[in-house]
mmCIF file of C-alpha atoms in Angstrom:
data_model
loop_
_atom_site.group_PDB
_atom_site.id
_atom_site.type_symbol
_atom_site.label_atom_id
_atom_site.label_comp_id
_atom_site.label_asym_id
_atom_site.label_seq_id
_atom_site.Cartn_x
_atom_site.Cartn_y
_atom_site.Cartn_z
ATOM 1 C CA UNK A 1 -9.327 -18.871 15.245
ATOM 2 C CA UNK A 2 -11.578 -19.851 12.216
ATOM 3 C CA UNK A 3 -9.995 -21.568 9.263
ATOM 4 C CA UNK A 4 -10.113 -18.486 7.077
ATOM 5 C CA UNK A 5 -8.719 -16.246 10.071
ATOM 6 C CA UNK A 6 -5.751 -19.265 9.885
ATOM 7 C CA UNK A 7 -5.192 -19.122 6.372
ATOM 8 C CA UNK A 8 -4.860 -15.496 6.111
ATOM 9 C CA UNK A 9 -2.537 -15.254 9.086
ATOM 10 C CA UNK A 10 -0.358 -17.886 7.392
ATOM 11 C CA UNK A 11 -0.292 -15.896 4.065
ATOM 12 C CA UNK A 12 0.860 -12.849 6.363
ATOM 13 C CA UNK A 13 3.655 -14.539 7.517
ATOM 14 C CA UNK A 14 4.386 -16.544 4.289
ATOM 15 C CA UNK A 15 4.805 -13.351 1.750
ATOM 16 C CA UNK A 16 7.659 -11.379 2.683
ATOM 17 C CA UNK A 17 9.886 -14.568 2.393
ATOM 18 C CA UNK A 18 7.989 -15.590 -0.410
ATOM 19 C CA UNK A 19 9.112 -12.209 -2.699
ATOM 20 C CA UNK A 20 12.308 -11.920 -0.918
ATOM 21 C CA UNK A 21 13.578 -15.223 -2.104
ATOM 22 C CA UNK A 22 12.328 -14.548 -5.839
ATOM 23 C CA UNK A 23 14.142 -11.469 -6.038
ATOM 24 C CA UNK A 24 17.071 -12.991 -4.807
ATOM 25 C CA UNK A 25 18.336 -14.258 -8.202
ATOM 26 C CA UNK A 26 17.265 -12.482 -11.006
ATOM 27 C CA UNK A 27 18.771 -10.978 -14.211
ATOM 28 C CA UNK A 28 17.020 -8.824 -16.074
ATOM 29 C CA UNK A 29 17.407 -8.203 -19.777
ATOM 30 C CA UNK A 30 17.247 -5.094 -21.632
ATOM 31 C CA UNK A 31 16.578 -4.185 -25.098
ATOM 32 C CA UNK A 32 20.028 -3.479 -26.115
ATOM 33 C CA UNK A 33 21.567 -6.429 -24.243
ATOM 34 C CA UNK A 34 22.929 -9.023 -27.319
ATOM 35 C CA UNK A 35 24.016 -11.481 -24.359
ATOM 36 C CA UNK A 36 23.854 -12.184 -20.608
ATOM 37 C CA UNK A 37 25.985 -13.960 -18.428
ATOM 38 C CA UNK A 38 24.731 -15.820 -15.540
ATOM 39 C CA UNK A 39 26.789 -17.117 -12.596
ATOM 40 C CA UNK A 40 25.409 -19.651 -10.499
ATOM 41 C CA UNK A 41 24.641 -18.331 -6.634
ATOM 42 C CA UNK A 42 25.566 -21.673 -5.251
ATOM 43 C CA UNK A 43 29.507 -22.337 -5.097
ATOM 44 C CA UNK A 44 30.294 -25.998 -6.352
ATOM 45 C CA UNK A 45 33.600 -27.751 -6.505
ATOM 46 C CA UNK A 46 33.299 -29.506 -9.415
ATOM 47 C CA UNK A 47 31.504 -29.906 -13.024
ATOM 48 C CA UNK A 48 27.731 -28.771 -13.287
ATOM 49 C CA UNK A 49 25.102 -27.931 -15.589
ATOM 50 C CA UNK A 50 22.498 -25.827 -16.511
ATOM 51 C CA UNK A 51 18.959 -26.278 -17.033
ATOM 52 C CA UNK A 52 16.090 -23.895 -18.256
ATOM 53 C CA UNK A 53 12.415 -24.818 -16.843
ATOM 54 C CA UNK A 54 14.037 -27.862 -16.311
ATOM 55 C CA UNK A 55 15.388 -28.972 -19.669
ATOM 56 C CA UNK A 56 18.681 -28.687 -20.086
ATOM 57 C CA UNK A 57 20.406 -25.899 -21.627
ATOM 58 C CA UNK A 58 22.602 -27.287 -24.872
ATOM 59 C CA UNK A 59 25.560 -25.835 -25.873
ATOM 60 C CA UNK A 60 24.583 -24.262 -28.950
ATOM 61 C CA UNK A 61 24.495 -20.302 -28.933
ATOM 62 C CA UNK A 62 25.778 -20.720 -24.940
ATOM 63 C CA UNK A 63 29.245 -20.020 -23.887
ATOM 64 C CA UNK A 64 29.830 -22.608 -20.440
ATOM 65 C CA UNK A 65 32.624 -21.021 -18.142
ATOM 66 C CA UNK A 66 33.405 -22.218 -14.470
ATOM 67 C CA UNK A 67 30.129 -21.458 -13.197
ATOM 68 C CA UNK A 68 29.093 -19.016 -15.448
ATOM 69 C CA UNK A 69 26.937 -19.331 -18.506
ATOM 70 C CA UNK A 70 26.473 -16.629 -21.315
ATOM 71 C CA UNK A 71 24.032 -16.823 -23.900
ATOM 72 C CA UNK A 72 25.384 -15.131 -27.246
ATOM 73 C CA UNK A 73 22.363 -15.294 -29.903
ATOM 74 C CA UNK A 74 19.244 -16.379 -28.582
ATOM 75 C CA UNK A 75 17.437 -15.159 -25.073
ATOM 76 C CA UNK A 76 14.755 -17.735 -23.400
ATOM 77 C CA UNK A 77 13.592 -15.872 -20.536
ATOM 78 C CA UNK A 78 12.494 -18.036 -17.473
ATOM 79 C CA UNK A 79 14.381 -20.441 -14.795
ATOM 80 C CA UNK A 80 18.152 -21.346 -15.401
ATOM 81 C CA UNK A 81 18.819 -23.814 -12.451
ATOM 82 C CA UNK A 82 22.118 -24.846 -12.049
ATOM 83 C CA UNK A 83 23.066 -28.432 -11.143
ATOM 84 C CA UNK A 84 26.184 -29.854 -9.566
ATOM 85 C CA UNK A 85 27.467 -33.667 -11.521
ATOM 86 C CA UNK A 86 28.332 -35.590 -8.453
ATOM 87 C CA UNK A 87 30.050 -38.998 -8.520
ATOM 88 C CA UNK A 88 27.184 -40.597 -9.501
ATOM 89 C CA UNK A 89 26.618 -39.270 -13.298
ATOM 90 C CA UNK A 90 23.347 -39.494 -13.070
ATOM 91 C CA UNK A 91 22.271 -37.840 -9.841
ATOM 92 C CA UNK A 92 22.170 -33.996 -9.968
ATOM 93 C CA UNK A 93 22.393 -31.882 -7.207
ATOM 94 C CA UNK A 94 20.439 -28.664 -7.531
ATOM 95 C CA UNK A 95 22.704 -25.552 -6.089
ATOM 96 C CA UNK A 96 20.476 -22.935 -7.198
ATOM 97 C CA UNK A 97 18.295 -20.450 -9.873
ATOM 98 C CA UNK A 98 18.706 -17.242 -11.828
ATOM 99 C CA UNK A 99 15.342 -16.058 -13.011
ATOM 100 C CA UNK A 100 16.158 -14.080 -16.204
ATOM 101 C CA UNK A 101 13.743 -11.545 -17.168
ATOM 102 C CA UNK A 102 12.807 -9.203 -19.819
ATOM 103 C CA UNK A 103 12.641 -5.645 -19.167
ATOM 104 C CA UNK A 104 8.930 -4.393 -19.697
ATOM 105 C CA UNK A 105 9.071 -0.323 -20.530
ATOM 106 C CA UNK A 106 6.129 -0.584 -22.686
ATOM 107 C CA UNK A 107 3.550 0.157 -19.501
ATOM 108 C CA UNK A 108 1.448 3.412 -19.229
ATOM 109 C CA UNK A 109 -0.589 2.867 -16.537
ATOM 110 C CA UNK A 110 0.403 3.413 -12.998
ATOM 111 C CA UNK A 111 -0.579 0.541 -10.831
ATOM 112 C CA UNK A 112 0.977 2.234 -7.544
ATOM 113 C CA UNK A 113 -0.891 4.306 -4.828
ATOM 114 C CA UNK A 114 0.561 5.617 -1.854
ATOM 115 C CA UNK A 115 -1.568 7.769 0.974
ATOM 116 C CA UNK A 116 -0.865 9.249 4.545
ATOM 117 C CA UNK A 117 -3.887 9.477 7.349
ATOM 118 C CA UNK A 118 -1.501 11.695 9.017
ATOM 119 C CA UNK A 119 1.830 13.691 8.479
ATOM 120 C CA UNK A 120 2.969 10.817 11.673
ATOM 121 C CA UNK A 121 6.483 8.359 9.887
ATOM 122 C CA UNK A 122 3.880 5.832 7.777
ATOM 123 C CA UNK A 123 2.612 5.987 4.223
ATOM 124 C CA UNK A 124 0.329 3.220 2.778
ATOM 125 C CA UNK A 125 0.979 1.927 -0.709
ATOM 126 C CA UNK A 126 -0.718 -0.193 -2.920
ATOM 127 C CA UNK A 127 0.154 -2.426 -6.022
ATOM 128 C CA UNK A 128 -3.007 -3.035 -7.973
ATOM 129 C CA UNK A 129 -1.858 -5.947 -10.402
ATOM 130 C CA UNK A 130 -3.235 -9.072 -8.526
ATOM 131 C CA UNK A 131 -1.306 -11.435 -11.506
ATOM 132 C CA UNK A 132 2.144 -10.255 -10.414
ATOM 133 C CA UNK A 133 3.979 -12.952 -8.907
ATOM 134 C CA UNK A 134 6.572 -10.401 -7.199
ATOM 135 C CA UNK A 135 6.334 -6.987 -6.077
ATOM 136 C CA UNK A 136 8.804 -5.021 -3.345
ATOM 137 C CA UNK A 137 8.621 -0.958 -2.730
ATOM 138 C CA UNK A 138 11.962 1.297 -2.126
ATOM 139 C CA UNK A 139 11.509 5.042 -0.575
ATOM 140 C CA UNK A 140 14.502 6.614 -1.190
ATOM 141 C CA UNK A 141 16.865 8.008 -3.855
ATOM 142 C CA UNK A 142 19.368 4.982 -3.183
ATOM 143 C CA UNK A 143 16.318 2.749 -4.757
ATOM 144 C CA UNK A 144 15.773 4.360 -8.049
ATOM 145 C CA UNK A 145 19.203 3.589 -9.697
ATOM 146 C CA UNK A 146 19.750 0.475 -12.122
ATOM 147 C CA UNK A 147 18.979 -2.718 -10.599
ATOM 148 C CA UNK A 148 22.232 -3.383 -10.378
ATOM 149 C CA UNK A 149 22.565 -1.320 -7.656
ATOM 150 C CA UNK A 150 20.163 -2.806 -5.348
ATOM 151 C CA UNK A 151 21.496 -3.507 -2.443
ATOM 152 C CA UNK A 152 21.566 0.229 -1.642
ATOM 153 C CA UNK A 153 18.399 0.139 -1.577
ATOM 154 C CA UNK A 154 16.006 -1.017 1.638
ATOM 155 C CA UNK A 155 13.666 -2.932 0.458
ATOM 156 C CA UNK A 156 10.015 -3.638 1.574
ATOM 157 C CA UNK A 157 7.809 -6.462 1.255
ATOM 158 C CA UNK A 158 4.064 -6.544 0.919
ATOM 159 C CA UNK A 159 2.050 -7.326 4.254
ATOM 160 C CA UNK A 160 -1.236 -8.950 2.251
ATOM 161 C CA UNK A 161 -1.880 -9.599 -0.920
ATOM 162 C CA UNK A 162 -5.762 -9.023 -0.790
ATOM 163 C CA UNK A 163 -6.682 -6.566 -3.701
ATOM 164 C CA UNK A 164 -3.380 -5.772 -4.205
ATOM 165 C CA UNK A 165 -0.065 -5.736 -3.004
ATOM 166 C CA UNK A 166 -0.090 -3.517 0.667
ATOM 167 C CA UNK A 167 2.845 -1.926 2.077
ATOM 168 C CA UNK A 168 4.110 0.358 5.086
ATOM 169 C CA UNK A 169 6.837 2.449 4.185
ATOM 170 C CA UNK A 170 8.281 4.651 6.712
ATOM 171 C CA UNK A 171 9.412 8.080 5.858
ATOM 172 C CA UNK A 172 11.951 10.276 8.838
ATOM 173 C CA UNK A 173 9.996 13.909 7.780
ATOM 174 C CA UNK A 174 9.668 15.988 10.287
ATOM 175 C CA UNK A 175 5.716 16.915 10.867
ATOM 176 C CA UNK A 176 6.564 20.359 11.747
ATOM 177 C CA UNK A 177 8.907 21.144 8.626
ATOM 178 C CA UNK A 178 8.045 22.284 5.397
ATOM 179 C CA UNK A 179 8.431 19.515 2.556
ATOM 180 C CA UNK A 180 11.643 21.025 0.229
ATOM 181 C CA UNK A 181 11.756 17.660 -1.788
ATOM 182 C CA UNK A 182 9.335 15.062 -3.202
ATOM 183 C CA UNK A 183 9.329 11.527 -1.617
ATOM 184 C CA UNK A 184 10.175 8.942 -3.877
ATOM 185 C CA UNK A 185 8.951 5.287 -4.463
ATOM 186 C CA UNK A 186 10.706 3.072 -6.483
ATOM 187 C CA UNK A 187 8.705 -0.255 -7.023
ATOM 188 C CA UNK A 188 9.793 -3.521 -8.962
ATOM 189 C CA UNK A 189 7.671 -5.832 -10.063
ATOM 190 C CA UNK A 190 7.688 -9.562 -11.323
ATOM 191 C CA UNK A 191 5.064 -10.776 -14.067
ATOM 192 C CA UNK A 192 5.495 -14.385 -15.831
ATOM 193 C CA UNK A 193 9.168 -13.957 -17.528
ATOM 194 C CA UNK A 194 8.765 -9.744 -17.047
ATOM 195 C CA UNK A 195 10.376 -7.337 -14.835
ATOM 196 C CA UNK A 196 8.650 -3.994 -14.544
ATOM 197 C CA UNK A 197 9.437 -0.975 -12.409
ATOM 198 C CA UNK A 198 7.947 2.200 -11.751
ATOM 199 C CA UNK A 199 8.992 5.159 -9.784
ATOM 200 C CA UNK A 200 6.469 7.773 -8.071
ATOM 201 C CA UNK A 201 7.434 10.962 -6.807
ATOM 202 C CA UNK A 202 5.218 12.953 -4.757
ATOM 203 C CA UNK A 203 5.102 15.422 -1.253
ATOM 204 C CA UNK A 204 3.778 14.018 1.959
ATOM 205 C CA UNK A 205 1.254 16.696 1.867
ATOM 206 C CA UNK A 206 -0.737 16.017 -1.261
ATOM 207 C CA UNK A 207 -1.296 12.607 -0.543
ATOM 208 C CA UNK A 208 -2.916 12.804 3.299
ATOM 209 C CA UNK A 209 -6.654 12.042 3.529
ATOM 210 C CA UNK A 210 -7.946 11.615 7.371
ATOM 211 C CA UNK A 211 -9.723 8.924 8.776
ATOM 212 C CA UNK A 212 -13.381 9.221 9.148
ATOM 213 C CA UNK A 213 -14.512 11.352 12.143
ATOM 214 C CA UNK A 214 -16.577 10.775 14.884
ATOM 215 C CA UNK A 215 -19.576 13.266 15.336
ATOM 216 C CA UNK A 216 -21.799 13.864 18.194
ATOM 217 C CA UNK A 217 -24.479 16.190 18.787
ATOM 218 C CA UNK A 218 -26.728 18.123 21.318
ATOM 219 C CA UNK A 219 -29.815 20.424 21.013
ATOM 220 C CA UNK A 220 -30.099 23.808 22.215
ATOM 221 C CA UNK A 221 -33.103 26.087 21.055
ATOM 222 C CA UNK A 222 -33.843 25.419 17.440
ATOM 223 C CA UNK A 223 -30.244 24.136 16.315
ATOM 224 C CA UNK A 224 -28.588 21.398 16.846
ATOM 225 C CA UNK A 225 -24.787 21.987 18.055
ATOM 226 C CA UNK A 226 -22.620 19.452 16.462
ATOM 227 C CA UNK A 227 -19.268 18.165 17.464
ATOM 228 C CA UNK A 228 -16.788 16.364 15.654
ATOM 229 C CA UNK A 229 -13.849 14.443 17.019
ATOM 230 C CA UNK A 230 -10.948 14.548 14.653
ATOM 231 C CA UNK A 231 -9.848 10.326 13.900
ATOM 232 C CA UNK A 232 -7.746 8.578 16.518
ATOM 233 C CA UNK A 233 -5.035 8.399 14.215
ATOM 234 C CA UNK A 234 -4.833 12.028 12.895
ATOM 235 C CA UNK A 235 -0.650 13.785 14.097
ATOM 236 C CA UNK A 236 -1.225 15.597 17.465
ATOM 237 C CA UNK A 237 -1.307 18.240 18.914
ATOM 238 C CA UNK A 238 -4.665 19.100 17.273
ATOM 239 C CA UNK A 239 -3.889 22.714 18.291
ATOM 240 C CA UNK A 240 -1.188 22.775 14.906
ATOM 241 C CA UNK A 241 -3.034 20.039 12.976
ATOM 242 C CA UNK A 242 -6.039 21.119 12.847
ATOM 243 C CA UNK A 243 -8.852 19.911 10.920
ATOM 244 C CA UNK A 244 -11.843 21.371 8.748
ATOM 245 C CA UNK A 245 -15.261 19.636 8.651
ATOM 246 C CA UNK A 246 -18.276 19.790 6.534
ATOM 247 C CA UNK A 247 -22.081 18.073 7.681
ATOM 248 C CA UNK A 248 -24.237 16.781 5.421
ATOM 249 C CA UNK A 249 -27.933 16.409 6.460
ATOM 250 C CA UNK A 250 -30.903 15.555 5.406
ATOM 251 C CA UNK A 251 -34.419 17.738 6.124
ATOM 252 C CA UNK A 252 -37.098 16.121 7.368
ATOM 253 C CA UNK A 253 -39.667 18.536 5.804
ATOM 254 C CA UNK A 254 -38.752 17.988 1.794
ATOM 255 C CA UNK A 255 -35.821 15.609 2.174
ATOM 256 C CA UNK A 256 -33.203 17.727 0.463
ATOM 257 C CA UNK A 257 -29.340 16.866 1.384
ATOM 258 C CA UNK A 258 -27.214 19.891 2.557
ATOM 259 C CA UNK A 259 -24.249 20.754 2.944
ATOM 260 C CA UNK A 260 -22.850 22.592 5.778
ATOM 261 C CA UNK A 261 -19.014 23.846 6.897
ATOM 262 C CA UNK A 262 -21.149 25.591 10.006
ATOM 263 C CA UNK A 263 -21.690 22.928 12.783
ATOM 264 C CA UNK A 264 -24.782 24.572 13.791
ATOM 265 C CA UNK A 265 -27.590 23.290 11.901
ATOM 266 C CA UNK A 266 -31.458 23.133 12.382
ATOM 267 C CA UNK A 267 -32.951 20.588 14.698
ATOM 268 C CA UNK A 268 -35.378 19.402 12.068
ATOM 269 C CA UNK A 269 -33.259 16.602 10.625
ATOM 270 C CA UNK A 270 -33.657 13.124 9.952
ATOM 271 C CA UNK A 271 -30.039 11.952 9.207
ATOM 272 C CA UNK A 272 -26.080 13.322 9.113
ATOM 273 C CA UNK A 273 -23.085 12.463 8.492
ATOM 274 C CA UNK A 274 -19.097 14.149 8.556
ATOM 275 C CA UNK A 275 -16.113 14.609 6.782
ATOM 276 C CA UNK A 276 -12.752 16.258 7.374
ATOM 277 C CA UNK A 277 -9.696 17.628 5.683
ATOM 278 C CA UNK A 278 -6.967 19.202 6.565
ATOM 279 C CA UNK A 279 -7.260 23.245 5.539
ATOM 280 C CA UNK A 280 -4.361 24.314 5.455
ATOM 281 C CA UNK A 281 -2.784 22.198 2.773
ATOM 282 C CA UNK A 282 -5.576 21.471 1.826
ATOM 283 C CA UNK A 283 -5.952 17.653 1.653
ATOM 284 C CA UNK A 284 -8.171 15.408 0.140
ATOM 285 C CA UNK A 285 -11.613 15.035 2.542
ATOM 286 C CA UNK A 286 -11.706 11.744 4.245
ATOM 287 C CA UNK A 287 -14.334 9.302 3.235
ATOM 288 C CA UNK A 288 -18.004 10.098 4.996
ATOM 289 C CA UNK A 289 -18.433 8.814 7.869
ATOM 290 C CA UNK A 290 -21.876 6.618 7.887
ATOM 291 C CA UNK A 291 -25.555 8.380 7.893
ATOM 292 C CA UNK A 292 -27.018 8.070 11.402
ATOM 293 C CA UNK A 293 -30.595 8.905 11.981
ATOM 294 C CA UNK A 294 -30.551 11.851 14.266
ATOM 295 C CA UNK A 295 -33.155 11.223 17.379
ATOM 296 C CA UNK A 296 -33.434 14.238 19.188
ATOM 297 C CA UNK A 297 -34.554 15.017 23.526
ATOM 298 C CA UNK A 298 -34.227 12.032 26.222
ATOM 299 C CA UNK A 299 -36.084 9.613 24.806
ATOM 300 C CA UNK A 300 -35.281 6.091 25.213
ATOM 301 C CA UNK A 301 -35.860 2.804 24.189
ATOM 302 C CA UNK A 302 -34.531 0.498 21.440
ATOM 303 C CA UNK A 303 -35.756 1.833 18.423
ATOM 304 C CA UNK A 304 -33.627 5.135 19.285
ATOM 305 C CA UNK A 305 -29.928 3.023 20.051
ATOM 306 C CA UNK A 306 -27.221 1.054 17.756
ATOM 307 C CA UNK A 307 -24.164 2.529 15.353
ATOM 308 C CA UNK A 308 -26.880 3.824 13.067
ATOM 309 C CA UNK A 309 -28.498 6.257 15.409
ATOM 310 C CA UNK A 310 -27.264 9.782 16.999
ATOM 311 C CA UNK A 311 -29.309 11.306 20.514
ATOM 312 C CA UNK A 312 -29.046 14.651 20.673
ATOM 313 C CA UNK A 313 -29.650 15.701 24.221
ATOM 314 C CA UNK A 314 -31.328 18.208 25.211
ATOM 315 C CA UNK A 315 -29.050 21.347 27.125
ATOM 316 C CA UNK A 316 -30.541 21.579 30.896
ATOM 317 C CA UNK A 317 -29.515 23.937 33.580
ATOM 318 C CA UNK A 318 -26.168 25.287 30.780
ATOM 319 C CA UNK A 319 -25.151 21.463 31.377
ATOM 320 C CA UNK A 320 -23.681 20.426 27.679
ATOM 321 C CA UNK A 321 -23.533 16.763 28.076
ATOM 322 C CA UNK A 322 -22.970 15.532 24.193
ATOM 323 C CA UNK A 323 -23.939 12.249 22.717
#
């Protein structure tokens, strides 16, 4: 395992506890709130303190109860730590943090994508604000009420935080039913001393896109008969999901690119490539799959193998071998 390999796999494991613990202990403020109380998550037999980003928090416009604190007049968003006096006056013992935060409603964009390769129990979501510090996705009606009831809610935790904030949510929708009610995400969001949250509702089917096909070819005549293999991880049986695919080529003669939902196209080509959708929905079209250079009879050698090329055999005694 290289270095980077190391790193990354370390930041894998590292994340999930990472956001958990930061969401632990937070309060978040909104704009009609004129005070907060905060208790400290730490039980403590005796006197303590509190401290904001580390200074500590003077009585003025603060109301100090057990182990409670409520500020009345002015709000400092950030760390309150709270500090146990033990019989040494002047060593602390830190019991633990609220982070208080200030609701952010003010946001128009969206920074939350989800998509499905397949109507199988995953969806894919990404959170596309790389300067969060925090972000954790819900799926679920029990997630979108006040934060305050959160622990309702099933939480999950970004796997990578590599252009954005990935997650696997799973879903329990049948493949084979119809969709009577949108799927909802609920995401929350930490940004400096903000809190944001966003909710997305949307049906299973509108957001699938396939993986990229495979396509293989053989000649016969003056076409070429192409065959493409729906992606490994497209929902099965392929006799009920079934898939629709278009081939673009290009013609040797003028080099025009066309477009073709007919997988019989001439022989005189020079490159092609696939794409595939589900029609009955229908869905987005998966990304293209790469141009390969078509290479067409038995001919062998170097120059006509590698990821970038396609044989097209040649049909021989009504043998259909495909390439």
């Amino acid at each position: 395992m290289t270095v980077v390999q190391l790193v990354i796999s370390l930041l894998f494991v590292s994340l999930p506890k990472v956001h958990c613990d930061i969401f632990d202990n937070i309060y978040v403020v909104h704009a009609t709130d004129s005070s907060v109380t905060m208790t400290c998550p730490v039980a403590f037999n005796g006197p303590l303190i509190w401290k904001h980003n580390n200074m500590r928090v003077v009585p003025k416009h603060t109301t100090y109860q057990a182990h409670n604190i409520t500020l009345n007049y002015e709000l400092w968003f950030g760390e309150y730590s709270c500090w146990g006096v033990t019989e040494n006056p002047e060593e602390l013992k830190k019991l633990g943090s609220v982070h208080l935060l200030e609701e952010d409603s003010d946001r128009t964009v969206s920074l939350l994508s989800c998509g499905a390769k397949s109507y199988d129990c995953i969806i894919t979501c990404v959170w596309t604000g790389n300067d969060f510090k925090a972000v954790r996705l819900g799926l679920g009606s029990d997630c979108v009420s006040s934060f305050d009831g959160q622990n309702n809610c099933n939480w999950v935790y970004p796997t990578a935080n590599l252009a954005g904030f990935h997650f696997n949510l799973s879903h329990s929708l049948s493949p084979y039913a119809e969709e009577t009610a949108p799927l909802v995400v609920t995401a929350e969001a930490i940004i400096s001393t903000s809190y944001v949250r966003e909710i997305k509702r949307f049906y299973l089917r509108d957001i699938i896109q396939p993986d990229i096909p495979a396509v293989k070819c053989q000649l016969k005549d003056q076409n070429l008969n192409m065959k493409v293999e729906p992606p490994a991880t497209w929902s099965t049986p392929r006799s009920f999901f079934p898939l629709e695919h278009e081939i673009a080529y290009i013609l040797k003669d003028n080099g025009k690119e066309v477009l073709s939902k007919d997988l019989h196209i001439p022989k005189d080509v020079s490159r092609v490539r696939v794409h595939s959708r589900d029609p009955l929905v229908p869905s987005s079209w998966s990304q293209w799959s790469p141009w390969k250079n078509v290479v067409t009879g038995d001919k062998k050698g170097k120059k006509h193998k590698g990821k970038h090329t396609i044989r097209c055999k040649t049909i021989k005694n009504n043998k259909t071998k495909l390439s």
